[in-house]
Amino acid sequence: MLDVPAIRRDFPILDQTVYGKPLVYLDSAATTQVPECVIARVAEQYRTGNGNVHRAAHRMASLATDALEEARKRVAAFVNAPDEDCIVFTRGATEALNTVAGGLRESIGPGNAVVATQLEHHSNFVPWQQLCRERGADFLCARIDGAGDIDLNDLARVLERRPKVVAVTACSNVTGAATPIKRIARMAHDAGALLVVDGAQAMRHGVVDVQDMECDFFAFSGHKMCAGTGIGALYGAREALERLAPCEFGGEMVDKVTLAETTYSALPLRLEAGTPNYMGAVALRAAMDYLEQLGRTEIAAYEDELVRHAVDSLARLDGVRILGSPKRRCGCVSFVAEGAHPFDLCALVDKMGVALRSGHNCAQPAMEAFGVAGAARLSPAFYNTHEEIDAAVACIDRALRMLRAGRETR
Ligand code: PMP
């Protein structure tokens, strides 16, 4: 069992008032807060060992390089990659997914197909759509069913085209649906495709094991797992990574540069042009240590409880419709309410201290499937309490009454 009061002391940002009300932060699917130990580890690195990695023969540079490479090992162990050379540091999931799409551009052309799903965040949808457009390939989309789960029959239908790539999220940032990645991996591989998994929302929801998932690529962002922004990573199975052509060129990624030609470094540096955000990697390593110490399965179980609590309470409110009822929902719940625009609702509850997200949440195809342009989203993390869920739902109820009363008097 998690000791939530003790955990909350690790996150001083939570202990404050906004507009005179206690902050209830329920937007962790967008960004999680950063614990003191991560902030301290970054501060310590700046105080004791800051330099530019890989480039110089002095002590500060080697301390920074060690920090980056230790972090790479940590990430590999955290996702159970076979070795650290399978880990490419990126700015986040978006850059990781673009690295794959861009890296495969020469292998995709007219007559080929790429499959994504209707559940995808734009960052695992638009790069593929764009790639197909530029390369004259067909972009196909597997639909979701009424519950908000990927329709595996529809996936099987599009796989008949034997696509080069299947791009799928491990966990939706709209419905929270956890997708059956292993099953999808088998389907994709049977069809001869590479499987690219968007793991941005999955990293806090249990143990991620990229080998067990049998994925070819797995992308994630540090800021959704307590590490702060600007850092993320791409895991790639070795043969899959070898297939990626670099999209960015410059320092770090080259072996030899002459007037005639350039040869590239070995993996993973070949895909990391320029000075990396090694300090972000330090934060990511510290965040992974922290999450592991708390217990990844314990975190997931508690967050599942909070989400279930939120779903049950929201469902009892008048005129509230919850988007989807996936087989397994983790991390978030999105909803719309009669007589209230999601933006107005979230703006009103913000004034009551409650942080929710509103809009299409960068997943317009999924919103379209539910017949809405946008929704409000509540996404707790392990530092939230059941009392906060109750407080937030009471504020939502109050805000809905205010908005509806406002409409009636207009
Ligand atoms: N995929 C999913 C499912 C997400 O929720 C997000 C972030 N909202 C991303 C990808 C993109 O992550 P980032 O903006 O950190 O690159």
Short mmCIF file of C-alpha atoms and ligand atoms in Angstrom, two decimals:
data_model
loop_
_atom_site.label_atom_id
_atom_site.label_comp_id
_atom_site.label_asym_id
_atom_site.label_seq_id
_atom_site.Cartn_x
_atom_site.Cartn_y
_atom_site.Cartn_z
CA MET A 1 0.00 0.00 0.00
CA LEU A 2 1.22 3.47 -0.83
CA ASP A 3 1.73 5.95 1.98
CA VAL A 4 -0.02 8.82 0.20
CA PRO A 5 0.42 11.48 2.94
CA ALA A 6 4.18 10.79 2.88
CA ILE A 7 4.20 10.84 -0.92
CA ARG A 8 2.46 14.22 -0.93
CA ARG A 9 5.32 15.62 1.13
CA ASP A 10 7.58 14.75 -1.82
CA PHE A 11 5.55 17.15 -3.98
CA PRO A 12 5.47 20.55 -2.25
CA ILE A 13 3.77 22.09 -5.31
CA LEU A 14 0.58 20.28 -4.28
CA ASP A 15 0.49 22.02 -0.94
CA GLN A 16 -0.73 25.42 -2.05
CA THR A 17 -3.87 27.39 -2.69
CA VAL A 18 -4.98 28.78 -6.02
CA TYR A 19 -7.57 31.58 -6.03
CA GLY A 20 -7.70 31.04 -2.28
CA LYS A 21 -8.73 27.36 -2.64
CA PRO A 22 -6.58 24.27 -2.02
CA LEU A 23 -5.06 23.09 -5.28
CA VAL A 24 -6.54 19.81 -6.52
CA TYR A 25 -4.26 18.82 -9.39
CA LEU A 26 -5.99 16.31 -11.66
CA ASP A 27 -4.18 16.87 -14.95
CA SER A 28 -1.39 14.31 -14.62
CA ALA A 29 -2.14 12.74 -18.01
CA ALA A 30 -0.91 16.05 -19.42
CA THR A 31 2.04 16.46 -17.05
CA THR A 32 2.87 14.94 -13.71
CA GLN A 33 4.43 16.95 -10.93
CA VAL A 34 8.11 16.49 -10.08
CA PRO A 35 9.17 15.16 -6.66
CA GLU A 36 11.82 16.81 -4.52
CA CYS A 37 14.33 13.98 -5.04
CA VAL A 38 14.32 14.61 -8.82
CA ILE A 39 14.72 18.36 -8.35
CA ALA A 40 17.54 17.70 -5.87
CA ARG A 41 19.34 15.27 -8.21
CA VAL A 42 19.31 17.84 -11.03
CA ALA A 43 20.51 20.60 -8.69
CA GLU A 44 23.30 18.35 -7.44
CA GLN A 45 24.41 17.56 -10.97
CA TYR A 46 24.52 21.27 -11.84
CA ARG A 47 26.49 21.94 -8.66
CA THR A 48 29.02 19.17 -9.08
CA GLY A 49 29.37 17.90 -12.64
CA ASN A 50 28.12 20.03 -15.52
CA GLY A 51 29.67 20.01 -18.98
CA ASN A 52 29.02 19.05 -22.57
CA VAL A 53 28.80 15.30 -23.04
CA HIS A 54 31.08 13.11 -25.18
CA ARG A 55 33.16 16.01 -26.41
CA ALA A 56 35.98 16.98 -24.13
CA ALA A 57 38.70 15.27 -22.16
CA HIS A 58 38.06 17.20 -18.96
CA ARG A 59 36.49 16.10 -15.71
CA MET A 60 33.25 18.09 -15.98
CA ALA A 61 32.52 16.68 -19.43
CA SER A 62 33.18 13.16 -18.29
CA LEU A 63 30.88 13.57 -15.27
CA ALA A 64 28.12 14.79 -17.59
CA THR A 65 28.79 11.95 -20.02
CA ASP A 66 28.69 9.40 -17.22
CA ALA A 67 25.39 10.87 -16.03
CA LEU A 68 23.89 10.55 -19.51
CA GLU A 69 25.12 7.01 -20.05
CA GLU A 70 24.08 5.86 -16.57
CA ALA A 71 20.63 7.26 -17.32
CA ARG A 72 20.55 5.31 -20.58
CA LYS A 73 21.24 2.11 -18.65
CA ARG A 74 18.52 3.01 -16.16
CA VAL A 75 15.96 3.56 -18.91
CA ALA A 76 16.91 0.26 -20.55
CA ALA A 77 16.41 -1.60 -17.26
CA PHE A 78 13.14 0.24 -16.52
CA VAL A 79 11.51 -0.89 -19.78
CA ASN A 80 13.42 -4.21 -19.89
CA ALA A 81 15.28 -3.43 -23.10
CA PRO A 82 17.99 -6.01 -23.88
CA ASP A 83 20.72 -3.35 -23.64
CA GLU A 84 21.23 0.38 -23.38
CA ASP A 85 22.17 0.80 -27.06
CA CYS A 86 18.47 0.23 -27.81
CA ILE A 87 17.61 3.51 -26.05
CA VAL A 88 17.66 6.81 -27.96
CA PHE A 89 17.08 9.94 -25.92
CA THR A 90 14.58 12.38 -27.38
CA ARG A 91 12.67 15.47 -26.27
CA GLY A 92 9.64 13.31 -25.63
CA ALA A 93 7.22 10.87 -27.21
CA THR A 94 6.48 13.20 -30.13
CA GLU A 95 10.11 13.44 -31.17
CA ALA A 96 10.57 9.69 -30.66
CA LEU A 97 7.61 8.87 -32.93
CA ASN A 98 8.77 11.37 -35.57
CA THR A 99 12.24 9.80 -35.43
CA VAL A 100 10.68 6.48 -36.39
CA ALA A 101 8.36 7.87 -39.06
CA GLY A 102 11.10 10.02 -40.58
CA GLY A 103 13.67 7.25 -40.24
CA LEU A 104 11.51 4.86 -42.28
CA ARG A 105 10.76 7.34 -45.06
CA GLU A 106 13.00 5.63 -47.63
CA SER A 107 11.35 2.26 -46.95
CA ILE A 108 7.83 3.48 -47.66
CA GLY A 109 6.54 4.41 -51.07
CA PRO A 110 3.66 4.09 -53.53
CA GLY A 111 1.73 0.84 -53.07
CA ASN A 112 2.74 0.55 -49.40
CA ALA A 113 0.40 1.16 -46.47
CA VAL A 114 0.74 2.35 -42.88
CA VAL A 115 -1.87 1.66 -40.21
CA ALA A 116 -2.70 3.82 -37.20
CA THR A 117 -5.78 3.67 -34.98
CA GLN A 118 -8.57 6.08 -34.24
CA LEU A 119 -7.46 6.12 -30.61
CA GLU A 120 -4.11 7.75 -31.31
CA HIS A 121 -2.81 11.00 -29.96
CA HIS A 122 -1.97 13.28 -32.89
CA SER A 123 1.71 12.55 -32.29
CA ASN A 124 1.23 8.92 -33.33
CA PHE A 125 -1.19 9.77 -36.11
CA VAL A 126 -0.07 12.89 -37.97
CA PRO A 127 3.57 11.79 -38.56
CA TRP A 128 2.27 8.64 -40.30
CA GLN A 129 -0.45 10.43 -42.22
CA GLN A 130 2.12 12.99 -43.34
CA LEU A 131 4.70 10.35 -44.27
CA CYS A 132 2.15 8.52 -46.42
CA ARG A 133 1.16 11.74 -48.08
CA GLU A 134 4.75 12.64 -48.91
CA ARG A 135 5.70 9.16 -50.07
CA GLY A 136 2.53 8.34 -51.98
CA ALA A 137 1.61 5.47 -49.62
CA ASP A 138 -1.83 4.66 -48.19
CA PHE A 139 -2.67 5.73 -44.66
CA LEU A 140 -5.23 3.40 -43.08
CA CYS A 141 -6.97 3.77 -39.77
CA ALA A 142 -8.36 0.99 -37.55
CA ARG A 143 -11.58 2.13 -35.87
CA ILE A 144 -12.55 2.03 -32.25
CA ASP A 145 -15.71 0.36 -30.99
CA GLY A 146 -18.50 1.93 -28.91
CA ALA A 147 -16.61 1.22 -25.68
CA GLY A 148 -13.59 3.12 -26.94
CA ASP A 149 -11.41 0.05 -27.38
CA ILE A 150 -9.58 -0.62 -30.63
CA ASP A 151 -11.86 -2.77 -32.79
CA LEU A 152 -9.61 -5.76 -33.43
CA ASN A 153 -11.81 -6.95 -36.28
CA ASP A 154 -11.35 -3.63 -37.99
CA LEU A 155 -7.64 -3.84 -37.30
CA ALA A 156 -7.59 -7.30 -38.92
CA ARG A 157 -9.39 -5.79 -41.92
CA VAL A 158 -6.77 -3.07 -42.49
CA LEU A 159 -3.95 -5.52 -41.84
CA GLU A 160 -5.06 -7.42 -44.95
CA ARG A 161 -3.27 -4.66 -46.86
CA ARG A 162 -0.03 -5.94 -45.27
CA PRO A 163 1.13 -2.52 -44.06
CA LYS A 164 4.77 -1.68 -43.40
CA VAL A 165 3.95 -0.19 -40.01
CA VAL A 166 1.24 -0.44 -37.36
CA ALA A 167 1.20 2.55 -34.99
CA VAL A 168 -0.76 2.07 -31.79
CA THR A 169 -1.03 3.59 -28.35
CA ALA A 170 -0.51 1.44 -25.25
CA CYS A 171 -2.95 3.63 -23.36
CA SER A 172 -5.34 6.28 -24.61
CA ASN A 173 -5.09 9.83 -23.31
CA VAL A 174 -8.85 10.24 -23.88
CA THR A 175 -10.60 7.15 -22.56
CA GLY A 176 -7.66 5.71 -20.64
CA ALA A 177 -8.17 2.49 -22.60
CA ALA A 178 -5.23 0.13 -22.18
CA THR A 179 -4.79 -1.67 -25.48
CA PRO A 180 -3.93 -5.38 -25.87
CA ILE A 181 -0.43 -4.67 -27.17
CA LYS A 182 0.81 -8.25 -27.19
CA ARG A 183 -2.12 -9.38 -29.25
CA ILE A 184 -1.75 -6.43 -31.60
CA ALA A 185 2.00 -7.15 -31.89
CA ARG A 186 1.24 -10.68 -33.09
CA MET A 187 -1.35 -9.41 -35.56
CA ALA A 188 1.02 -6.73 -36.87
CA HIS A 189 3.95 -9.11 -37.20
CA ASP A 190 1.83 -11.79 -38.89
CA ALA A 191 0.96 -9.12 -41.43
CA GLY A 192 4.66 -8.32 -41.90
CA ALA A 193 4.51 -4.89 -40.21
CA LEU A 194 6.72 -3.18 -37.66
CA LEU A 195 4.83 -2.32 -34.47
CA VAL A 196 5.33 1.21 -33.12
CA VAL A 197 3.90 1.73 -29.65
CA ASP A 198 3.12 5.13 -28.16
CA GLY A 199 3.83 4.55 -24.48
CA ALA A 200 3.39 8.15 -23.31
CA GLN A 201 0.44 7.32 -21.05
CA ALA A 202 1.53 3.80 -20.16
CA MET A 203 4.73 4.44 -18.26
CA ARG A 204 3.03 5.05 -14.92
CA HIS A 205 0.55 2.23 -15.27
CA GLY A 206 2.39 -0.86 -14.24
CA VAL A 207 5.60 -2.42 -15.39
CA VAL A 208 6.44 -1.77 -19.03
CA ASP A 209 8.34 -4.62 -20.63
CA VAL A 210 9.17 -3.91 -24.24
CA GLN A 211 10.45 -7.43 -24.89
CA ASP A 212 7.34 -9.05 -23.47
CA MET A 213 5.20 -6.66 -25.54
CA GLU A 214 7.12 -7.78 -28.62
CA CYS A 215 7.04 -4.26 -30.00
CA ASP A 216 9.61 -2.97 -32.46
CA PHE A 217 9.53 0.59 -31.15
CA PHE A 218 8.26 2.15 -27.95
CA ALA A 219 8.13 5.92 -27.33
CA PHE A 220 7.57 7.87 -24.13
CA SER A 221 7.93 11.25 -22.40
CA GLY A 222 9.59 11.94 -19.06
CA HIS A 223 7.18 14.66 -18.04
CA LYS A 224 4.33 12.15 -17.71
CA MET A 225 6.36 10.16 -15.21
CA CYS A 226 7.67 12.77 -12.79
CA ALA A 227 10.86 13.74 -14.66
CA GLY A 228 9.89 17.16 -16.02
CA THR A 229 9.69 18.32 -19.62
CA GLY A 230 12.14 18.13 -22.51
CA ILE A 231 13.25 14.53 -22.12
CA GLY A 232 11.89 11.24 -23.36
CA ALA A 233 13.14 8.19 -25.14
CA LEU A 234 12.67 5.84 -28.00
CA TYR A 235 13.29 2.15 -27.47
CA GLY A 236 13.90 0.15 -30.60
CA ALA A 237 14.65 -3.52 -31.08
CA ARG A 238 18.13 -3.60 -32.57
CA GLU A 239 17.13 -4.74 -36.09
CA ALA A 240 14.32 -2.20 -36.12
CA LEU A 241 16.60 0.67 -35.01
CA GLU A 242 19.13 -0.33 -37.67
CA ARG A 243 16.44 0.35 -40.26
CA LEU A 244 16.06 4.01 -39.25
CA ALA A 245 17.87 6.59 -41.35
CA PRO A 246 18.84 9.67 -39.32
CA CYS A 247 16.55 12.69 -39.82
CA GLU A 248 18.72 15.20 -38.03
CA PHE A 249 22.34 15.81 -38.85
CA GLY A 250 25.16 17.56 -37.05
CA GLY A 251 27.49 16.93 -34.14
CA GLU A 252 27.48 13.76 -32.01
CA MET A 253 25.87 11.59 -34.69
CA VAL A 254 28.82 11.47 -37.07
CA ASP A 255 31.85 9.23 -37.27
CA LYS A 256 33.91 10.88 -40.00
CA VAL A 257 33.17 14.01 -41.97
CA THR A 258 35.15 14.83 -45.11
CA LEU A 259 34.55 17.17 -48.02
CA ALA A 260 33.35 14.16 -49.98
CA GLU A 261 31.08 12.40 -47.50
CA THR A 262 30.02 11.74 -43.92
CA THR A 263 29.80 8.46 -42.09
CA TYR A 264 27.63 8.08 -39.01
CA SER A 265 28.22 6.92 -35.44
CA ALA A 266 26.95 3.60 -34.21
CA LEU A 267 23.55 3.37 -32.51
CA PRO A 268 22.17 5.04 -30.50
CA LEU A 269 24.27 8.21 -31.05
CA ARG A 270 23.51 8.15 -34.77
CA LEU A 271 19.94 9.15 -33.90
CA GLU A 272 20.91 11.81 -31.32
CA ALA A 273 22.22 14.78 -33.30
CA GLY A 274 23.48 17.76 -31.32
CA THR A 275 24.05 18.29 -27.61
CA PRO A 276 21.58 16.06 -25.79
CA ASN A 277 19.45 17.14 -22.85
CA TYR A 278 21.66 15.17 -20.50
CA MET A 279 20.21 16.99 -17.50
CA GLY A 280 16.77 15.77 -18.55
CA ALA A 281 18.23 12.27 -18.63
CA VAL A 282 19.50 12.78 -15.07
CA ALA A 283 15.97 13.77 -14.04
CA LEU A 284 14.50 10.78 -15.88
CA ARG A 285 16.82 8.40 -14.08
CA ALA A 286 15.96 9.94 -10.72
CA ALA A 287 12.23 9.74 -11.53
CA MET A 288 12.57 6.07 -12.47
CA ASP A 289 14.38 5.37 -9.20
CA TYR A 290 11.61 7.15 -7.32
CA LEU A 291 8.75 5.32 -9.06
CA GLU A 292 10.46 1.99 -8.64
CA GLN A 293 11.04 2.62 -4.98
CA LEU A 294 7.32 3.37 -4.49
CA GLY A 295 6.42 0.26 -6.49
CA ARG A 296 5.17 0.40 -10.05
CA THR A 297 2.40 -2.13 -9.60
CA GLU A 298 1.30 -0.42 -6.37
CA ILE A 299 1.18 2.92 -8.18
CA ALA A 300 -0.89 1.45 -10.99
CA ALA A 301 -3.31 -0.28 -8.61
CA TYR A 302 -3.88 2.89 -6.59
CA GLU A 303 -4.31 5.08 -9.68
CA ASP A 304 -6.82 2.54 -11.06
CA GLU A 305 -8.77 2.90 -7.81
CA LEU A 306 -8.78 6.69 -8.08
CA VAL A 307 -9.95 6.57 -11.68
CA ARG A 308 -12.70 4.06 -10.82
CA HIS A 309 -13.82 6.33 -8.01
CA ALA A 310 -13.91 9.32 -10.39
CA VAL A 311 -15.83 7.39 -13.07
CA ASP A 312 -18.44 6.18 -10.56
CA SER A 313 -18.91 9.64 -9.06
CA LEU A 314 -19.04 11.48 -12.38
CA ALA A 315 -21.54 8.95 -13.76
CA ARG A 316 -23.93 9.88 -10.95
CA LEU A 317 -24.02 13.55 -11.99
CA ASP A 318 -27.03 14.71 -14.00
CA GLY A 319 -26.46 14.94 -17.75
CA VAL A 320 -22.85 13.77 -17.64
CA ARG A 321 -21.69 11.36 -20.32
CA ILE A 322 -18.44 9.51 -19.88
CA LEU A 323 -16.55 8.81 -23.08
CA GLY A 324 -16.14 5.09 -23.54
CA SER A 325 -16.19 2.15 -21.19
CA PRO A 326 -12.98 0.36 -22.15
CA LYS A 327 -12.17 -3.11 -20.85
CA ARG A 328 -9.34 -1.65 -18.83
CA ARG A 329 -9.24 2.08 -18.14
CA CYS A 330 -6.12 3.57 -16.65
CA GLY A 331 -5.03 7.03 -15.82
CA CYS A 332 -7.89 9.21 -16.98
CA VAL A 333 -11.56 9.70 -17.67
CA SER A 334 -13.02 12.12 -20.21
CA PHE A 335 -16.59 13.36 -20.07
CA VAL A 336 -19.02 15.83 -21.56
CA ALA A 337 -21.99 17.41 -19.83
CA GLU A 338 -25.29 18.58 -21.20
CA GLY A 339 -25.64 22.34 -21.21
CA ALA A 340 -21.98 23.04 -20.47
CA HIS A 341 -19.07 23.56 -22.82
CA PRO A 342 -16.02 21.64 -21.53
CA PHE A 343 -13.91 24.79 -21.64
CA ASP A 344 -16.42 26.76 -19.53
CA LEU A 345 -16.66 23.89 -17.10
CA CYS A 346 -12.89 23.57 -16.67
CA ALA A 347 -12.45 27.35 -16.42
CA LEU A 348 -15.05 27.46 -13.63
CA VAL A 349 -13.63 24.56 -11.64
CA ASP A 350 -10.16 26.10 -12.02
CA LYS A 351 -11.46 29.06 -10.02
CA MET A 352 -12.42 26.51 -7.35
CA GLY A 353 -8.86 25.18 -7.26
CA VAL A 354 -9.40 22.11 -9.45
CA ALA A 355 -7.06 21.51 -12.40
CA LEU A 356 -8.73 19.53 -15.21
CA ARG A 357 -8.05 19.59 -18.95
CA SER A 358 -10.52 20.52 -21.65
CA GLY A 359 -10.49 20.31 -25.43
CA HIS A 360 -9.77 17.62 -27.96
CA ASN A 361 -6.64 16.57 -26.05
CA CYS A 362 -4.72 16.17 -29.33
CA ALA A 363 -6.93 13.23 -30.27
CA GLN A 364 -9.47 14.62 -32.73
CA PRO A 365 -10.10 11.28 -34.51
CA ALA A 366 -11.10 9.73 -31.16
CA MET A 367 -13.29 12.71 -30.29
CA GLU A 368 -14.96 12.37 -33.68
CA ALA A 369 -15.68 8.71 -32.96
CA PHE A 370 -17.54 9.79 -29.83
CA GLY A 371 -19.37 12.50 -31.78
CA VAL A 372 -17.92 15.38 -29.77
CA ALA A 373 -15.48 18.18 -30.57
CA GLY A 374 -13.94 18.14 -27.13
CA ALA A 375 -14.35 16.93 -23.56
CA ALA A 376 -13.24 17.58 -20.01
CA ARG A 377 -10.62 15.18 -18.68
CA LEU A 378 -9.80 14.23 -15.11
CA SER A 379 -6.51 12.40 -14.65
CA PRO A 380 -5.19 11.58 -11.18
CA ALA A 381 -1.78 10.32 -10.16
CA PHE A 382 -0.55 8.39 -7.15
CA TYR A 383 -0.12 11.65 -5.19
CA ASN A 384 -3.84 12.37 -5.31
CA THR A 385 -6.34 11.25 -2.68
CA HIS A 386 -9.88 9.91 -2.73
CA GLU A 387 -10.89 13.09 -0.87
CA GLU A 388 -9.56 15.14 -3.76
CA ILE A 389 -11.66 13.13 -6.22
CA ASP A 390 -14.74 13.83 -4.09
CA ALA A 391 -13.84 17.51 -3.85
CA ALA A 392 -13.31 17.76 -7.61
CA VAL A 393 -16.58 16.01 -8.45
CA ALA A 394 -18.44 18.30 -6.00
CA CYS A 395 -16.89 21.32 -7.78
CA ILE A 396 -17.84 19.90 -11.19
CA ASP A 397 -21.42 19.42 -9.96
CA ARG A 398 -21.51 22.99 -8.65
CA ALA A 399 -20.01 24.40 -11.84
CA LEU A 400 -22.54 22.50 -13.98
CA ARG A 401 -25.42 23.92 -11.95
CA MET A 402 -24.01 27.44 -12.35
CA LEU A 403 -23.53 27.06 -16.10
CA ARG A 404 -26.98 25.59 -16.61
CA ALA A 405 -28.62 28.26 -14.44
CA GLY A 406 -26.76 30.88 -16.49
CA ARG A 407 -28.24 29.42 -19.66
CA GLU A 408 -31.76 29.45 -18.30
CA THR A 409 -31.61 33.14 -17.35
CA ARG A 410 -30.20 34.17 -20.72
N1 PMP B 1 0.87 10.19 -26.82
C1 PMP B 1 -0.02 10.31 -25.84
C2 PMP B 1 -1.00 9.20 -25.60
C3 PMP B 1 -0.03 11.46 -25.06
O1 PMP B 1 -0.92 11.59 -24.07
C4 PMP B 1 0.92 12.48 -25.32
C5 PMP B 1 0.96 13.75 -24.49
N2 PMP B 1 -0.27 14.34 -24.29
C6 PMP B 1 1.83 12.29 -26.36
C7 PMP B 1 1.78 11.13 -27.09
C8 PMP B 1 2.83 13.31 -26.72
O2 PMP B 1 3.76 13.52 -25.72
P1 PMP B 1 4.75 14.75 -25.76
O3 PMP B 1 3.91 15.96 -26.02
O4 PMP B 1 5.36 14.75 -24.40
O5 PMP B 1 5.74 14.49 -26.84
#
